Amino acid sequence: MSENNDSEESFAEEKLVQAIENQIESDSPPAARAVFNKLTLVGYEREDALRMMAIVLAYEIEAMLRDDRAFDGAWYEQALRALPELPGEE
């Protein structure tokens, strides 16, 4: 069963990273590309930068589901700009 959970988690992470890559490509929100550039400029590997950004997206999606509310784009951009500090670490 744990093997199934691991594959589900890696699938979810893969989809989140894909979503971040789409945001960077489409420049929507513009903060996505800016933050990705900032993280890689200060020395983070591409995969690590994408993974951190995906964690922020996952955090917001979990909050949406938990609180039964719409996506908070302002919070999301603010949390992206706070990277490498992750949500909940402040």
PDB file of C-alpha atoms in Angstrom:
ATOM      1  CA  MET A   1       0.000   0.000   0.000  1.00  0.00           C
ATOM      2  CA  SER A   2       2.833   2.429   0.772  1.00  0.00           C
ATOM      3  CA  GLU A   3       4.160   1.847  -2.740  1.00  0.00           C
ATOM      4  CA  ASN A   4       0.808   3.038  -4.099  1.00  0.00           C
ATOM      5  CA  ASN A   5       0.933   6.156  -1.895  1.00  0.00           C
ATOM      6  CA  ASP A   6       4.454   6.906  -3.102  1.00  0.00           C
ATOM      7  CA  SER A   7       3.388   6.662  -6.743  1.00  0.00           C
ATOM      8  CA  GLU A   8       0.336   8.852  -6.043  1.00  0.00           C
ATOM      9  CA  GLU A   9       2.540  11.449  -4.330  1.00  0.00           C
ATOM     10  CA  SER A  10       5.068  11.494  -7.168  1.00  0.00           C
ATOM     11  CA  PHE A  11       2.208  11.772  -9.675  1.00  0.00           C
ATOM     12  CA  ALA A  12       0.756  14.724  -7.747  1.00  0.00           C
ATOM     13  CA  GLU A  13       4.175  16.367  -7.479  1.00  0.00           C
ATOM     14  CA  GLU A  14       4.746  15.843 -11.210  1.00  0.00           C
ATOM     15  CA  LYS A  15       1.399  17.513 -12.005  1.00  0.00           C
ATOM     16  CA  LEU A  16       2.154  20.447  -9.681  1.00  0.00           C
ATOM     17  CA  VAL A  17       5.593  20.951 -11.255  1.00  0.00           C
ATOM     18  CA  GLN A  18       3.929  20.790 -14.691  1.00  0.00           C
ATOM     19  CA  ALA A  19       1.460  23.482 -13.587  1.00  0.00           C
ATOM     20  CA  ILE A  20       4.352  25.693 -12.429  1.00  0.00           C
ATOM     21  CA  GLU A  21       6.148  25.186 -15.757  1.00  0.00           C
ATOM     22  CA  ASN A  22       2.938  26.233 -17.550  1.00  0.00           C
ATOM     23  CA  GLN A  23       2.676  29.351 -15.378  1.00  0.00           C
ATOM     24  CA  ILE A  24       6.277  30.277 -16.192  1.00  0.00           C
ATOM     25  CA  GLU A  25       5.769  29.676 -19.927  1.00  0.00           C
ATOM     26  CA  SER A  26       2.523  31.635 -20.097  1.00  0.00           C
ATOM     27  CA  ASP A  27       3.847  34.344 -17.754  1.00  0.00           C
ATOM     28  CA  SER A  28       0.638  33.959 -15.748  1.00  0.00           C
ATOM     29  CA  PRO A  29       0.928  35.005 -13.050  1.00  0.00           C
ATOM     30  CA  PRO A  30       3.958  37.151 -13.915  1.00  0.00           C
ATOM     31  CA  ALA A  31       5.338  36.430 -10.434  1.00  0.00           C
ATOM     32  CA  ALA A  32       5.921  32.804 -11.463  1.00  0.00           C
ATOM     33  CA  ARG A  33       8.586  33.649 -14.042  1.00  0.00           C
ATOM     34  CA  ALA A  34      10.102  36.380 -11.857  1.00  0.00           C
ATOM     35  CA  VAL A  35      10.418  34.065  -8.852  1.00  0.00           C
ATOM     36  CA  PHE A  36      11.778  31.198 -10.941  1.00  0.00           C
ATOM     37  CA  ASN A  37      14.417  33.533 -12.396  1.00  0.00           C
ATOM     38  CA  LYS A  38      15.274  34.848  -8.917  1.00  0.00           C
ATOM     39  CA  LEU A  39      15.687  31.355  -7.469  1.00  0.00           C
ATOM     40  CA  THR A  40      17.874  30.111 -10.310  1.00  0.00           C
ATOM     41  CA  LEU A  41      19.894  33.336 -10.221  1.00  0.00           C
ATOM     42  CA  VAL A  42      20.753  32.852  -6.549  1.00  0.00           C
ATOM     43  CA  GLY A  43      21.917  29.300  -7.233  1.00  0.00           C
ATOM     44  CA  TYR A  44      18.970  26.921  -6.951  1.00  0.00           C
ATOM     45  CA  GLU A  45      18.889  24.122  -9.501  1.00  0.00           C
ATOM     46  CA  ARG A  46      15.955  24.263 -11.936  1.00  0.00           C
ATOM     47  CA  GLU A  47      14.293  21.184 -10.381  1.00  0.00           C
ATOM     48  CA  ASP A  48      14.655  22.548  -6.844  1.00  0.00           C
ATOM     49  CA  ALA A  49      13.202  25.917  -7.814  1.00  0.00           C
ATOM     50  CA  LEU A  50      10.245  24.239  -9.545  1.00  0.00           C
ATOM     51  CA  ARG A  51       9.715  21.923  -6.561  1.00  0.00           C
ATOM     52  CA  MET A  52       9.647  24.839  -4.094  1.00  0.00           C
ATOM     53  CA  MET A  53       7.157  26.691  -6.261  1.00  0.00           C
ATOM     54  CA  ALA A  54       5.046  23.523  -6.517  1.00  0.00           C
ATOM     55  CA  ILE A  55       4.982  23.305  -2.708  1.00  0.00           C
ATOM     56  CA  VAL A  56       3.519  26.822  -2.577  1.00  0.00           C
ATOM     57  CA  LEU A  57       0.879  25.859  -5.151  1.00  0.00           C
ATOM     58  CA  ALA A  58       0.042  22.667  -3.211  1.00  0.00           C
ATOM     59  CA  TYR A  59      -0.251  24.683   0.012  1.00  0.00           C
ATOM     60  CA  GLU A  60      -2.777  27.041  -1.612  1.00  0.00           C
ATOM     61  CA  ILE A  61      -4.750  24.165  -3.181  1.00  0.00           C
ATOM     62  CA  GLU A  62      -4.956  22.424   0.217  1.00  0.00           C
ATOM     63  CA  ALA A  63      -6.172  25.675   1.818  1.00  0.00           C
ATOM     64  CA  MET A  64      -8.811  26.083  -0.921  1.00  0.00           C
ATOM     65  CA  LEU A  65     -10.127  22.582  -0.340  1.00  0.00           C
ATOM     66  CA  ARG A  66      -9.975  22.848   3.455  1.00  0.00           C
ATOM     67  CA  ASP A  67     -11.700  26.251   3.588  1.00  0.00           C
ATOM     68  CA  ASP A  68     -13.995  25.647   0.587  1.00  0.00           C
ATOM     69  CA  ARG A  69     -12.970  28.880  -1.132  1.00  0.00           C
ATOM     70  CA  ALA A  70     -11.666  30.173  -4.438  1.00  0.00           C
ATOM     71  CA  PHE A  71      -7.981  30.357  -5.375  1.00  0.00           C
ATOM     72  CA  ASP A  72      -6.306  33.315  -3.648  1.00  0.00           C
ATOM     73  CA  GLY A  73      -4.066  34.714  -6.378  1.00  0.00           C
ATOM     74  CA  ALA A  74      -2.783  37.568  -4.220  1.00  0.00           C
ATOM     75  CA  TRP A  75      -1.700  35.200  -1.438  1.00  0.00           C
ATOM     76  CA  TYR A  76      -0.180  32.825  -3.998  1.00  0.00           C
ATOM     77  CA  GLU A  77       1.946  35.563  -5.588  1.00  0.00           C
ATOM     78  CA  GLN A  78       3.019  36.831  -2.160  1.00  0.00           C
ATOM     79  CA  ALA A  79       3.984  33.305  -1.081  1.00  0.00           C
ATOM     80  CA  LEU A  80       5.917  32.756  -4.323  1.00  0.00           C
ATOM     81  CA  ARG A  81       7.828  35.993  -3.790  1.00  0.00           C
ATOM     82  CA  ALA A  82       8.709  34.882  -0.226  1.00  0.00           C
ATOM     83  CA  LEU A  83      10.600  31.847  -1.549  1.00  0.00           C
ATOM     84  CA  PRO A  84      12.923  30.230  -0.620  1.00  0.00           C
ATOM     85  CA  GLU A  85      10.946  30.590   2.635  1.00  0.00           C
ATOM     86  CA  LEU A  86       8.112  28.110   2.381  1.00  0.00           C
ATOM     87  CA  PRO A  87       4.565  28.739   3.668  1.00  0.00           C
ATOM     88  CA  GLY A  88       4.178  27.769   7.294  1.00  0.00           C
ATOM     89  CA  GLU A  89       7.888  28.313   8.059  1.00  0.00           C
ATOM     90  CA  GLU A  90       7.597  31.954   9.035  1.00  0.00           C
TER      91      GLU A  90
END
